[in-house]
Amino acid sequence: MLLAQKRIQVDSIIASDPKQLIGPFNTVTLDNQIVQQQSAHYIMLHKPVGVVSATKDDIHQTALDLINTDAYANLHIAGRLDLNTSGLLLLTNDGKWSRALSNPDSEIKKTYLVELENPLCSDYISAFANGMYFSYEDITTKPVHLTIISERVAQVELTQGRYHQIKRMFGRFRNPVTSLHRVSIGDLVLCNNLAPGQYRELTIAELALFR
Ligand code: URA
């Protein structure tokens, strides 16, 4: 009825097809009054250690507590980091985008800098590349690329994200992780200018890295 009367517009175009799909970021008006309008936001946050990757928490400060939610409503986290891990965390209000990013089959590479209590040796490289069996999940981890940066610092590239995966993998060598920092997700690198706790919107070029 409303369609036949040409009273509904989607993104300023009169809607006539009852099967037209409306997404969360289409602007919909009825009699020129807005009934739905929301912009998509994609944010990179430099997550500090001690901040929980959640929208609500009774004990710890959350990633969302760091964001001005007057400017950015309905954000959620796209891919968690542990409480004591710092680095690149993405937030968005676009559920389709975050689902694609967190889909285990997408195999998007995530790069971490890891500091360890004890010295590394070349055995780590092959053990990480060969995968490790996690009995709790009954899986063998996918090949992980490990580069030794210095005696106690490694760079690790994961294409999956099992619970505490990096700490558990170094745990096999009885080598505790003393610091864990996510540097990049896919080709998107955490901006150097963002101090821990700071954030900014992704640029169009950065967003295109995920398409
Ligand atoms: N592996 C971990 O152990 N912790 C993280 O936060 C990410 C990967």
CSV table of C-alpha atoms and ligand atoms in Angstrom, one decimal:
chain,number,residue,atom,x,y,z
A,1,MET,CA,0.0,0.0,0.0
A,2,LEU,CA,2.7,2.5,1.1
A,3,LEU,CA,4.8,1.3,-1.8
A,4,ALA,CA,1.9,1.7,-4.3
A,5,GLN,CA,1.3,5.2,-3.0
A,6,LYS,CA,5.0,6.0,-3.5
A,7,ARG,CA,5.4,7.2,0.0
A,8,ILE,CA,8.6,5.2,0.8
A,9,GLN,CA,12.1,6.1,-0.4
A,10,VAL,CA,15.3,4.1,0.0
A,11,ASP,CA,18.4,6.3,-0.3
A,12,SER,CA,16.3,9.0,-1.9
A,13,ILE,CA,14.8,6.6,-4.5
A,14,ILE,CA,11.1,5.8,-4.5
A,15,ALA,CA,10.7,2.2,-3.5
A,16,SER,CA,8.2,0.1,-5.4
A,17,ASP,CA,9.5,-3.5,-5.1
A,18,PRO,CA,8.1,-5.3,-2.0
A,19,LYS,CA,11.1,-7.8,-2.3
A,20,GLN,CA,13.7,-5.0,-2.1
A,21,LEU,CA,16.3,-5.8,0.5
A,22,ILE,CA,16.9,-3.1,3.0
A,23,GLY,CA,20.3,-3.1,4.8
A,24,PRO,CA,21.1,-1.4,8.1
A,25,PHE,CA,22.9,1.4,6.3
A,26,ASN,CA,20.2,2.3,3.8
A,27,THR,CA,18.3,5.5,4.6
A,28,VAL,CA,14.6,4.9,4.6
A,29,THR,CA,12.0,7.6,4.6
A,30,LEU,CA,8.2,7.5,4.9
A,31,ASP,CA,6.5,10.7,3.6
A,32,ASN,CA,9.9,12.3,3.7
A,33,GLN,CA,10.3,11.6,7.4
A,34,ILE,CA,13.4,9.5,8.3
A,35,VAL,CA,12.5,6.1,9.7
A,36,GLN,CA,16.0,4.5,9.4
A,37,GLN,CA,19.3,6.2,9.0
A,38,GLN,CA,22.7,5.0,10.2
A,39,SER,CA,26.2,5.3,8.9
A,40,ALA,CA,28.6,2.4,9.0
A,41,HIS,CA,31.7,2.9,11.2
A,42,TYR,CA,34.9,1.0,11.2
A,43,ILE,CA,37.4,1.8,13.9
A,44,MET,CA,40.9,0.8,14.8
A,45,LEU,CA,41.7,1.0,18.5
A,46,HIS,CA,45.1,0.6,20.1
A,47,LYS,CA,43.9,-1.7,22.9
A,48,PRO,CA,45.9,-1.3,26.0
A,49,VAL,CA,46.8,-4.1,28.4
A,50,GLY,CA,44.2,-4.5,31.1
A,51,VAL,CA,41.2,-3.6,28.9
A,52,VAL,CA,38.8,-6.4,28.1
A,53,SER,CA,37.6,-7.1,24.6
A,54,ALA,CA,33.9,-6.8,25.4
A,55,THR,CA,31.1,-4.3,25.4
A,56,LYS,CA,30.3,-4.7,29.1
A,57,ASP,CA,32.3,-6.0,32.1
A,58,ASP,CA,31.7,-5.7,35.8
A,59,ILE,CA,35.4,-5.6,36.8
A,60,HIS,CA,37.6,-4.3,34.0
A,61,GLN,CA,37.4,-1.3,31.7
A,62,THR,CA,36.1,-2.4,28.3
A,63,ALA,CA,37.2,-1.5,24.8
A,64,LEU,CA,33.9,0.2,24.4
A,65,ASP,CA,34.5,2.3,27.5
A,66,LEU,CA,37.4,3.9,25.5
A,67,ILE,CA,35.2,5.0,22.6
A,68,ASN,CA,33.0,8.1,22.5
A,69,THR,CA,29.7,6.3,22.0
A,70,ASP,CA,27.8,9.6,21.4
A,71,ALA,CA,29.7,9.7,18.1
A,72,TYR,CA,29.7,6.0,17.5
A,73,ALA,CA,26.5,4.1,18.5
A,74,ASN,CA,26.0,0.3,18.4
A,75,LEU,CA,29.6,-0.7,18.1
A,76,HIS,CA,30.8,-4.2,18.7
A,77,ILE,CA,34.2,-5.9,18.6
A,78,ALA,CA,35.4,-7.7,15.5
A,79,GLY,CA,37.9,-10.3,16.8
A,80,ARG,CA,38.9,-10.3,20.4
A,81,LEU,CA,42.3,-9.9,22.2
A,82,ASP,CA,43.0,-11.3,25.6
A,83,LEU,CA,43.0,-9.0,28.7
A,84,ASN,CA,46.7,-8.8,28.8
A,85,THR,CA,47.3,-8.5,25.1
A,86,SER,CA,47.7,-5.0,23.5
A,87,GLY,CA,47.5,-3.8,20.0
A,88,LEU,CA,45.1,-3.6,17.0
A,89,LEU,CA,41.5,-4.2,17.8
A,90,LEU,CA,38.7,-3.4,15.3
A,91,LEU,CA,35.2,-2.2,16.2
A,92,THR,CA,32.3,-1.6,14.0
A,93,ASN,CA,28.5,-1.4,13.8
A,94,ASP,CA,28.5,-3.5,10.6
A,95,GLY,CA,27.7,-7.0,11.6
A,96,LYS,CA,28.2,-8.4,8.1
A,97,TRP,CA,31.7,-7.0,8.0
A,98,SER,CA,32.7,-8.3,11.4
A,99,ARG,CA,31.2,-11.7,10.7
A,100,ALA,CA,33.3,-12.0,7.5
A,101,LEU,CA,36.4,-10.9,9.4
A,102,SER,CA,35.9,-13.3,12.3
A,103,ASN,CA,34.9,-16.3,10.1
A,104,PRO,CA,37.4,-19.0,10.8
A,105,ASP,CA,37.4,-20.0,7.2
A,106,SER,CA,38.5,-16.5,6.1
A,107,GLU,CA,42.1,-17.4,7.3
A,108,ILE,CA,42.9,-13.7,7.6
A,109,LYS,CA,46.5,-13.4,8.8
A,110,LYS,CA,47.0,-11.8,12.2
A,111,THR,CA,50.5,-10.8,13.2
A,112,TYR,CA,51.8,-10.5,16.8
A,113,LEU,CA,55.0,-9.4,18.5
A,114,VAL,CA,55.7,-11.8,21.4
A,115,GLU,CA,58.1,-11.3,24.2
A,116,LEU,CA,59.2,-14.4,26.2
A,117,GLU,CA,60.7,-15.2,29.5
A,118,ASN,CA,63.3,-17.6,28.1
A,119,PRO,CA,65.5,-17.5,25.0
A,120,LEU,CA,64.1,-18.9,21.7
A,121,CYS,CA,65.8,-21.4,19.4
A,122,SER,CA,65.1,-22.7,15.9
A,123,ASP,CA,63.1,-25.7,17.2
A,124,TYR,CA,60.2,-23.2,17.7
A,125,ILE,CA,60.1,-22.4,14.0
A,126,SER,CA,59.4,-26.0,12.9
A,127,ALA,CA,57.1,-26.8,15.9
A,128,PHE,CA,54.9,-23.8,15.1
A,129,ALA,CA,55.0,-24.5,11.3
A,130,ASN,CA,54.0,-28.2,11.9
A,131,GLY,CA,51.1,-27.3,14.1
A,132,MET,CA,50.3,-28.5,17.6
A,133,TYR,CA,47.6,-30.8,18.8
A,134,PHE,CA,45.2,-29.2,21.3
A,135,SER,CA,43.4,-32.0,23.0
A,136,TYR,CA,40.7,-29.8,24.5
A,137,GLU,CA,39.4,-28.8,21.1
A,138,ASP,CA,40.7,-32.0,19.4
A,139,ILE,CA,42.4,-30.0,16.6
A,140,THR,CA,45.9,-29.5,15.3
A,141,THR,CA,46.7,-25.9,14.8
A,142,LYS,CA,47.2,-24.6,11.3
A,143,PRO,CA,50.8,-23.8,10.3
A,144,VAL,CA,52.0,-20.7,12.2
A,145,HIS,CA,54.9,-18.7,10.8
A,146,LEU,CA,57.3,-17.8,13.5
A,147,THR,CA,60.3,-15.4,13.0
A,148,ILE,CA,62.9,-15.0,15.7
A,149,ILE,CA,63.5,-11.2,16.0
A,150,SER,CA,65.9,-11.4,19.0
A,151,GLU,CA,66.8,-13.7,21.8
A,152,ARG,CA,63.5,-13.4,23.6
A,153,VAL,CA,61.3,-11.7,20.9
A,154,ALA,CA,59.4,-13.4,18.1
A,155,GLN,CA,56.9,-12.4,15.4
A,156,VAL,CA,54.1,-14.8,15.0
A,157,GLU,CA,51.6,-15.0,12.1
A,158,LEU,CA,48.3,-16.8,12.8
A,159,THR,CA,45.5,-17.6,10.4
A,160,GLN,CA,43.2,-18.9,13.1
A,161,GLY,CA,42.4,-17.7,16.6
A,162,ARG,CA,42.0,-20.5,19.1
A,163,TYR,CA,41.6,-19.6,22.8
A,164,HIS,CA,44.9,-18.3,24.2
A,165,GLN,CA,46.5,-19.9,21.1
A,166,ILE,CA,49.9,-18.1,21.2
A,167,LYS,CA,50.4,-18.5,25.0
A,168,ARG,CA,49.4,-22.2,24.7
A,169,MET,CA,51.9,-22.8,21.8
A,170,PHE,CA,54.8,-21.2,23.7
A,171,GLY,CA,53.6,-23.1,26.8
A,172,ARG,CA,54.6,-26.3,25.0
A,173,PHE,CA,58.1,-25.1,25.4
A,174,ARG,CA,57.5,-24.1,29.0
A,175,ASN,CA,58.3,-20.5,27.9
A,176,PRO,CA,55.8,-18.0,29.3
A,177,VAL,CA,54.7,-15.1,27.2
A,178,THR,CA,55.6,-11.8,29.1
A,179,SER,CA,54.1,-9.5,26.5
A,180,LEU,CA,51.8,-10.0,23.5
A,181,HIS,CA,51.0,-7.2,21.0
A,182,ARG,CA,48.9,-7.5,17.8
A,183,VAL,CA,50.5,-5.5,15.0
A,184,SER,CA,48.2,-6.2,12.1
A,185,ILE,CA,45.1,-7.9,10.8
A,186,GLY,CA,45.5,-8.9,7.1
A,187,ASP,CA,47.3,-6.0,5.5
A,188,LEU,CA,45.9,-3.5,8.0
A,189,VAL,CA,48.7,-2.3,10.3
A,190,LEU,CA,48.1,-0.6,13.7
A,191,CYS,CA,48.8,3.1,13.1
A,192,ASN,CA,52.0,4.3,14.8
A,193,ASN,CA,50.4,7.5,15.9
A,194,LEU,CA,47.8,5.8,18.1
A,195,ALA,CA,48.9,5.6,21.7
A,196,PRO,CA,47.4,2.8,23.8
A,197,GLY,CA,43.7,3.7,24.3
A,198,GLN,CA,43.5,5.9,21.2
A,199,TYR,CA,41.4,5.1,18.2
A,200,ARG,CA,40.4,6.4,14.8
A,201,GLU,CA,38.2,5.5,11.8
A,202,LEU,CA,39.7,3.4,9.1
A,203,THR,CA,40.4,5.3,5.9
A,204,ILE,CA,38.7,4.3,2.7
A,205,ALA,CA,42.0,2.8,1.5
A,206,GLU,CA,42.4,0.7,4.7
A,207,LEU,CA,38.8,-0.5,4.4
A,208,ALA,CA,39.5,-1.6,0.9
A,209,LEU,CA,42.2,-4.0,2.2
A,210,PHE,CA,39.4,-6.3,3.4
A,211,ARG,CA,37.4,-6.4,0.2
B,1,URA,N1,46.9,-15.6,21.3
B,1,URA,C1,46.8,-15.4,22.7
B,1,URA,O1,47.3,-16.2,23.5
B,1,URA,N2,46.2,-14.3,23.1
B,1,URA,C2,45.7,-13.3,22.3
B,1,URA,O2,45.2,-12.3,22.7
B,1,URA,C3,45.8,-13.6,20.9
B,1,URA,C4,46.4,-14.7,20.4
